Amino acid sequence: MSNNKSLLAVRGMNDILPPDSSQWITIEVHARKHFEQYGYNEVRLPILESTNLFERGIGEDTDIVEKEMYTFLDKKERSLTLRPEMTASCVRAYIQHHVYKHETTSRWYYMGPMFRYERMQSGRYRQFHQIGVEAFGVTSPSLDAEMIEMLYRFYVNLGISNLTMNINSVGSDKDRNVYRTVIVERLEPYKEELCTNCQRRLTTNTLRILDCKIKKCIEIVTHLPPLSQYLSTESKAYFDFVQESLSLMNTPYALNPSLVRGLDYYTSIVFECAVTQEKTSILAGGGRYDNFVEQLGGVSTSAVGFAMGTERTLMAMPSHKNNASLDVFIVHYGDHAKTQAIQIAQTLRNINLCVGVEHRSTSLKSQLKQANKLNAIYVIIIGDDELQHNSVTLKTMKTGTEHSILQSELKNKLKELLA
Ligand code: ATP
Ligand code: MG
C-alpha cells in the first residue's frame, strides 16, 4: 500500500527553495564578511557527535539534554547525537587539535543546521540554523564588549535596528556558590509550590531554577534578590568595564539582572539580543564560558561566544524583493538560431556575465516575457535575419531601445556597457 506521508519532509524540518534561499545567502555572505572584519575564521565541524559530548558539555539538567536531543545508536551501537548547538563541538575540536599549542588566541565562526526535538511554533523548528562565533584564549572585558558590539552591528547592517541587547553578569564560580546558598534558603518555604523539576534542582542544580519556563516557578523566582547583588568586587569591575566599552562604542544595551541563559557553562558575562517589544523573538544569545574547555578535558582556556538563529534573523529582516538579475537573456527564433544562441551564451559566460538562454522553442513574445520576469538588464535577439548578417539585436530592457550589433563586437560592447 502506498503511503503518501513518507514522501513529506520530517516534521519541523523545512525545505528552503528559491527565491527564499537568496535571502539566506544574503545573511550568510554578510556573516562571513562581517566576522572576518573582526578577525574570525570559519570552522566546519561534523553534524554528528558522540552523545557523551553534549551530556558532559551542555549539562544533563538542561532542556536540550533532558528532552530535545536527536539521539540514536549506530550500527556498532555507539550513541550518536545530531548536534543541538555548536559550542560543545567547537570546544571538542579545539581540544582534539591542540589548537592552544599553535596560537594563543583563536577566533572562530560557524554556520549550519542544528537539531532539537522541540514543540514547534513560529520561529521554533526541529532542524534550524545557527550562525555563531567563539573566541578562545582571552579573558578581557574589552573582548566581551567587542563581541556584543559585533553582534549588534551584524543586525544593524542587515537592516534590523529595533533591537535590545540585554546583558548581565552571572559572576564567578565563587559568587554563584554564595548566591546558591542564599536562594536555597529563600526557596525553602516555597518548595512545595515549585515544579517537580525545580524541586529536584534545589539539591542538584539550584541556579537552573532561575531559568525555568513554568509560570509558577517564574512567579516565585521574581521575588528572589538578583545575582547581581552577590557579585564580588572583581566580577563587578569586569562587568563595569564591559558596559563602559559598550558606551564608548555607542552600542546600546539594557541591564537585565534576570538574564541567566542556562547557567551550566556560562561564567561572568551573558547577553541576549531580542527584537524590541516582541517578547518571543530572541534572535541570539551568548556569553563567557571560562570553565568549559577544562571541563571537557582540555587545558584551562577562557572563551566567549554567541549563536544566532538564522530563521529568526530572517523573520526580523525587512522583507526585500528578490533583486537578483541576469546581465543578459538570449532569445531566438528560427531553426538555426538556437545553436548560435547557446554559443553566444558560452562566450559571454566566459567573460563572467550572468547569462540566461531560452531552451524551449517558444514565441518571441513569450521569450521576452521570460526575460522580463528574470530581471534581465539586456536581451539579445537572434533570428534568421540576424544570422544572415552575423549580427544580433541588443535590447536595453530598462529603456526598450534596440540596435543591431555585429556578433564579433558583442563581447566588448557588453563589457563596456556593464562595467
Ligand atoms: P529558547 O529559550 O528560545 O529555547 P535557547 O536558549 O534554547 O532559546 P540558544 O540555545 O541560546 O537558544 O540558541 C541561540 C539562538 O538559536 C536562539 O536565540 C534562537 O534564535 C535560535 N534557536 C534556538 N532554538 C531554536 C529552534 N528550535 N528553532 C529555531 N531557532 C532556534
Ligand atoms: Mg531552547
XYZ file of C-alpha atoms and ligand atoms in Angstrom:
451
model
C 0.000 0.000 0.000
C 1.365 3.393 -0.873
C 1.909 5.797 1.980
C 1.995 9.415 0.893
C 3.130 10.558 4.302
C 6.556 9.057 3.833
C 7.119 11.469 0.939
C 6.957 14.550 3.121
C 9.879 16.199 4.875
C 10.245 15.255 8.534
C 8.024 17.372 10.773
C 9.760 20.527 11.912
C 12.412 20.345 9.184
C 11.992 22.851 6.395
C 12.948 22.851 2.739
C 14.380 26.159 1.628
C 13.673 26.765 -2.038
C 14.404 29.635 -4.428
C 13.631 32.505 -4.284
C 13.651 32.248 -0.441
C 17.154 30.792 -0.493
C 18.514 34.084 -1.836
C 17.772 35.779 1.473
C 19.668 33.008 3.257
C 22.641 33.659 1.011
C 22.405 37.370 1.816
C 22.686 36.606 5.538
C 25.479 34.072 5.117
C 27.566 36.302 2.844
C 27.040 39.186 5.261
C 28.081 36.992 8.206
C 31.317 35.855 6.561
C 32.334 39.372 5.645
C 31.310 40.820 8.983
C 33.059 38.260 11.186
C 36.169 38.247 9.013
C 36.392 42.014 9.595
C 36.855 41.225 13.280
C 39.442 38.512 12.613
C 37.229 35.404 12.808
C 37.724 32.387 10.529
C 35.294 29.638 9.690
C 35.284 26.173 11.279
C 33.297 23.355 9.705
C 32.576 20.517 12.072
C 30.582 17.270 11.834
C 26.836 17.371 12.337
C 27.035 14.115 14.341
C 28.931 13.873 17.605
C 29.100 11.367 20.456
C 26.097 11.835 22.729
C 28.525 11.988 25.572
C 29.871 15.357 24.363
C 26.564 17.113 24.831
C 25.716 15.342 28.076
C 29.023 16.394 29.595
C 29.213 19.724 27.823
C 25.767 21.256 27.913
C 24.811 19.602 31.203
C 22.411 16.769 31.978
C 19.932 19.044 33.668
C 19.239 21.319 30.704
C 16.221 21.398 28.373
C 18.437 20.369 25.491
C 19.938 17.268 27.071
C 16.856 16.339 29.058
C 14.400 16.246 26.192
C 15.497 17.859 22.949
C 18.289 15.711 21.522
C 18.020 13.533 18.437
C 19.977 10.575 19.748
C 20.332 7.133 18.180
C 22.595 4.097 18.122
C 24.722 3.488 15.016
C 25.448 0.030 13.587
C 28.126 -0.545 16.218
C 25.714 0.524 18.960
C 27.551 3.774 19.644
C 25.283 6.513 20.885
C 25.391 9.470 18.489
C 23.516 12.768 18.546
C 22.676 15.288 15.849
C 24.251 18.461 17.203
C 21.718 20.643 19.037
C 24.195 23.552 19.157
C 27.812 24.025 18.197
C 29.731 25.410 21.139
C 30.333 21.929 22.552
C 31.596 20.737 19.149
C 33.889 23.765 18.848
C 35.355 23.065 22.267
C 35.783 19.388 21.386
C 37.625 20.314 18.170
C 39.700 22.956 19.961
C 40.887 20.338 22.437
C 41.267 17.500 19.930
C 43.543 19.515 17.629
C 45.576 21.065 20.476
C 44.799 24.440 18.971
C 46.113 26.264 22.037
C 49.611 24.976 21.229
C 49.645 26.701 17.869
C 48.117 30.056 18.721
C 47.315 31.993 21.862
C 44.011 33.296 20.590
C 41.553 31.600 18.267
C 38.572 33.317 16.735
C 36.144 31.014 15.006
C 32.810 31.391 13.327
C 30.455 28.716 12.047
C 27.115 28.320 10.357
C 24.903 25.336 9.798
C 21.912 23.235 10.794
C 21.194 22.281 14.414
C 18.627 19.760 15.646
C 16.348 19.872 18.664
C 13.244 17.851 19.297
C 11.039 20.767 20.348
C 7.393 21.658 20.382
C 7.049 23.580 17.183
C 5.750 27.085 16.820
C 6.615 30.078 14.719
C 10.375 30.589 14.898
C 10.894 27.224 16.605
C 11.750 24.214 14.460
C 13.372 20.817 14.828
C 16.008 21.476 12.228
C 17.016 25.109 12.458
C 20.162 27.015 11.620
C 22.641 28.936 13.665
C 25.460 31.274 12.868
C 27.824 31.680 15.756
C 31.269 32.706 16.914
C 33.660 31.536 19.608
C 36.845 33.259 20.780
C 39.296 31.151 22.778
C 42.234 32.177 24.908
C 41.435 35.703 26.064
C 39.963 36.908 29.336
C 39.380 40.596 28.868
C 36.202 42.620 29.209
C 37.161 44.523 26.057
C 36.752 41.284 24.081
C 33.325 40.625 25.597
C 32.327 44.173 24.671
C 33.725 43.851 21.154
C 31.743 40.660 20.678
C 28.485 42.254 21.825
C 29.191 45.213 19.535
C 29.937 42.790 16.677
C 26.578 41.094 17.224
C 24.725 44.399 17.389
C 26.449 45.733 14.259
C 25.702 42.476 12.436
C 21.998 43.121 12.818
C 22.084 46.850 12.196
C 23.979 46.326 8.943
C 21.334 43.813 7.887
C 18.665 46.455 8.371
C 17.427 45.198 11.755
C 17.717 48.062 14.217
C 14.785 47.708 16.639
C 16.955 45.615 18.913
C 17.527 45.299 22.612
C 20.893 43.954 23.732
C 20.278 42.526 27.188
C 23.372 41.969 29.266
C 24.120 40.594 32.706
C 26.889 39.037 34.715
C 26.433 35.644 36.337
C 29.646 36.175 38.286
C 32.484 33.846 39.149
C 32.124 30.283 40.471
C 32.617 31.675 43.954
C 29.932 34.351 43.505
C 27.489 31.741 42.331
C 28.222 29.461 45.269
C 27.397 32.270 47.653
C 24.248 33.062 45.723
C 23.243 29.396 45.600
C 23.231 29.191 49.393
C 21.095 32.337 49.541
C 18.455 31.117 47.135
C 18.241 27.615 48.574
C 17.388 29.261 51.876
C 14.911 31.680 50.309
C 13.198 28.979 48.260
C 12.813 26.527 51.126
C 9.358 27.868 52.223
C 8.078 27.640 48.610
C 9.466 24.179 47.958
C 6.080 22.502 47.523
C 4.930 25.120 45.009
C 7.852 24.633 42.637
C 7.505 22.250 39.678
C 8.895 18.756 40.289
C 11.981 19.508 38.189
C 12.760 22.591 40.242
C 12.175 20.714 43.492
C 14.885 18.316 42.388
C 17.071 21.220 41.196
C 17.049 22.648 44.717
C 19.584 19.988 45.595
C 21.160 19.235 42.199
C 21.405 22.380 40.071
C 19.846 25.225 42.023
C 20.614 28.085 39.672
C 18.730 26.431 36.853
C 15.523 27.217 38.750
C 16.052 30.823 37.625
C 15.736 29.661 34.038
C 12.576 27.551 34.482
C 9.814 28.313 31.991
C 6.920 27.164 34.290
C 4.667 30.076 35.267
C 4.509 29.312 38.972
C 8.285 28.958 39.206
C 8.774 32.238 37.338
C 6.490 33.967 39.880
C 8.422 32.602 42.842
C 11.782 33.401 41.279
C 10.770 37.043 40.620
C 10.871 37.685 44.368
C 14.429 36.462 44.811
C 17.238 39.003 45.133
C 19.168 39.184 41.841
C 22.536 37.507 41.470
C 23.995 40.942 40.696
C 23.766 41.767 44.421
C 26.194 38.963 45.190
C 28.923 39.768 42.679
C 32.453 40.129 44.043
C 34.358 43.397 43.541
C 36.331 41.747 40.736
C 33.261 40.491 38.907
C 31.620 43.889 39.261
C 34.680 45.659 37.882
C 34.756 43.299 34.901
C 31.087 43.911 34.194
C 31.524 47.689 34.585
C 34.362 47.675 32.072
C 32.165 45.835 29.547
C 29.446 48.441 29.984
C 31.854 51.368 29.669
C 33.346 49.912 26.490
C 29.897 49.416 25.002
C 29.016 53.026 25.762
C 32.262 54.186 24.157
C 31.372 52.223 21.033
C 27.839 53.658 21.015
C 26.362 50.203 21.357
C 23.056 50.429 23.187
C 22.423 47.819 25.883
C 19.989 47.111 28.682
C 20.931 45.642 32.038
C 18.823 42.601 32.690
C 19.512 41.068 36.130
C 17.235 38.106 35.455
C 19.142 37.023 32.355
C 20.910 33.775 33.199
C 20.806 31.735 29.976
C 21.118 28.179 31.235
C 23.793 28.642 33.841
C 25.619 25.407 33.174
C 28.527 26.606 31.147
C 28.386 30.366 31.438
C 30.669 32.319 33.718
C 30.687 36.108 34.049
C 29.132 38.000 31.125
C 25.949 36.752 29.419
C 23.956 38.527 26.737
C 20.928 38.103 24.581
C 19.718 40.039 21.579
C 15.967 40.451 21.147
C 13.658 42.294 18.817
C 12.373 45.179 20.937
C 8.810 44.790 22.152
C 8.481 41.282 20.812
C 8.685 39.038 23.812
C 9.087 35.852 21.833
C 11.734 36.960 19.429
C 15.125 36.266 20.868
C 17.471 36.336 17.929
C 20.745 35.413 19.564
C 22.413 34.638 22.852
C 25.831 34.055 24.253
C 28.317 34.692 26.965
C 31.622 33.857 28.564
C 32.377 30.255 29.438
C 35.801 30.127 31.045
C 35.488 26.635 32.554
C 34.134 24.743 29.591
C 37.375 23.764 27.846
C 38.849 22.366 31.053
C 35.596 20.668 31.921
C 35.761 18.748 28.636
C 39.317 17.625 29.342
C 41.341 20.435 27.763
C 43.931 22.768 29.174
C 42.186 25.556 31.059
C 41.287 28.122 28.383
C 38.890 31.003 28.686
C 36.301 31.531 25.983
C 33.380 33.649 24.948
C 30.854 33.235 22.138
C 27.337 33.565 20.851
C 24.924 31.880 18.467
C 22.145 33.465 16.489
C 19.165 31.748 14.942
C 19.129 32.230 11.174
C 15.370 31.623 10.792
C 14.552 34.207 13.458
C 17.001 36.654 11.895
C 15.214 36.198 8.571
C 11.863 36.830 10.207
C 13.174 40.106 11.668
C 14.714 41.323 8.423
C 12.835 43.914 6.417
C 11.336 41.951 3.538
C 13.193 42.754 0.402
C 12.286 41.989 -3.158
C 14.499 39.489 -4.830
C 16.571 41.809 -6.970
C 18.849 39.172 -8.388
C 19.115 39.877 -12.058
C 20.658 38.492 -15.180
C 23.105 40.552 -17.204
C 21.799 39.130 -20.434
C 18.975 36.901 -21.622
C 19.208 35.479 -25.115
C 16.066 34.865 -27.140
C 15.951 33.236 -30.537
C 13.628 32.302 -33.353
C 14.004 30.227 -36.481
C 15.612 26.827 -36.927
C 19.295 27.615 -36.622
C 19.310 30.482 -34.169
C 19.152 28.278 -31.060
C 22.586 26.690 -31.585
C 24.008 30.138 -32.207
C 22.301 31.424 -29.037
C 23.919 28.698 -26.943
C 27.356 29.548 -28.315
C 26.894 33.258 -27.622
C 25.818 32.403 -24.070
C 29.022 30.439 -23.580
C 31.182 33.279 -24.915
C 29.542 35.763 -22.572
C 29.761 33.485 -19.544
C 33.482 33.235 -20.278
C 33.740 36.943 -19.525
C 31.873 36.347 -16.240
C 28.450 37.613 -17.233
C 25.270 36.015 -15.877
C 23.530 34.744 -18.959
C 20.192 33.055 -19.452
C 19.087 31.429 -22.650
C 15.709 30.098 -23.651
C 15.977 26.384 -24.373
C 12.383 25.910 -25.412
C 11.318 26.991 -28.881
C 8.534 29.328 -27.877
C 7.296 32.550 -29.443
C 9.428 35.662 -29.357
C 6.812 37.364 -27.234
C 6.833 34.693 -24.543
C 10.654 34.649 -24.505
C 10.733 38.404 -23.953
C 8.233 37.979 -21.140
C 10.558 35.433 -19.590
C 13.489 37.884 -19.870
C 11.415 40.457 -18.025
C 10.488 38.014 -15.293
C 14.135 37.123 -14.798
C 15.030 40.787 -14.450
C 17.498 40.756 -17.368
C 19.357 44.012 -17.959
C 19.928 43.304 -21.673
C 18.279 40.995 -24.142
C 19.993 39.629 -27.194
C 17.649 38.697 -30.009
C 18.864 36.361 -32.688
C 16.758 35.231 -35.639
C 17.167 34.299 -39.306
C 17.792 37.919 -40.292
C 20.493 38.431 -37.722
C 22.077 35.075 -38.615
C 22.465 36.149 -42.204
C 24.371 39.279 -41.201
C 26.388 37.742 -38.371
C 24.729 40.246 -36.094
C 22.310 40.282 -33.159
C 19.785 42.787 -31.868
C 20.709 44.184 -28.465
C 17.808 45.455 -26.431
C 18.181 47.531 -23.261
C 15.304 46.365 -21.082
C 15.018 49.497 -18.979
C 14.520 51.847 -21.928
C 13.279 49.441 -24.578
C 15.827 50.742 -27.102
C 17.171 48.266 -29.637
C 20.068 48.327 -32.017
C 21.866 45.949 -34.278
C 25.399 44.929 -33.467
C 27.896 42.552 -35.066
C 28.420 39.312 -33.167
C 32.172 39.890 -33.209
C 31.703 43.179 -31.331
C 29.181 41.878 -28.830
C 31.632 40.778 -26.150
C 33.436 44.090 -25.917
C 30.268 46.114 -26.192
C 28.637 44.317 -23.257
C 31.824 44.511 -21.215
C 31.779 48.262 -21.726
C 28.068 48.656 -21.027
C 28.124 46.541 -17.843
C 31.379 47.905 -16.438
P 14.823 29.427 23.632
O 14.822 29.953 25.032
O 14.037 30.253 22.659
O 14.512 27.973 23.538
P 17.592 28.822 23.614
O 18.155 29.446 24.833
O 17.297 27.381 23.610
O 16.321 29.644 23.112
P 20.099 29.038 22.284
O 20.467 27.655 22.584
O 20.749 30.131 23.006
O 18.519 29.179 22.375
O 20.251 29.298 20.718
C 20.586 30.575 20.171
C 19.550 31.007 19.166
O 19.206 29.951 18.282
C 18.212 31.409 19.767
O 18.260 32.727 20.236
C 17.288 31.269 18.581
O 17.377 32.396 17.720
C 17.849 30.083 17.876
N 17.087 28.862 18.201
C 17.203 28.063 19.285
N 16.354 27.014 19.216
C 15.679 27.168 18.045
C 14.670 26.412 17.369
N 14.208 25.275 17.873
N 14.203 26.862 16.179
C 14.687 28.000 15.639
N 15.649 28.738 16.205
C 16.141 28.348 17.393
Mg 15.534 26.245 23.768
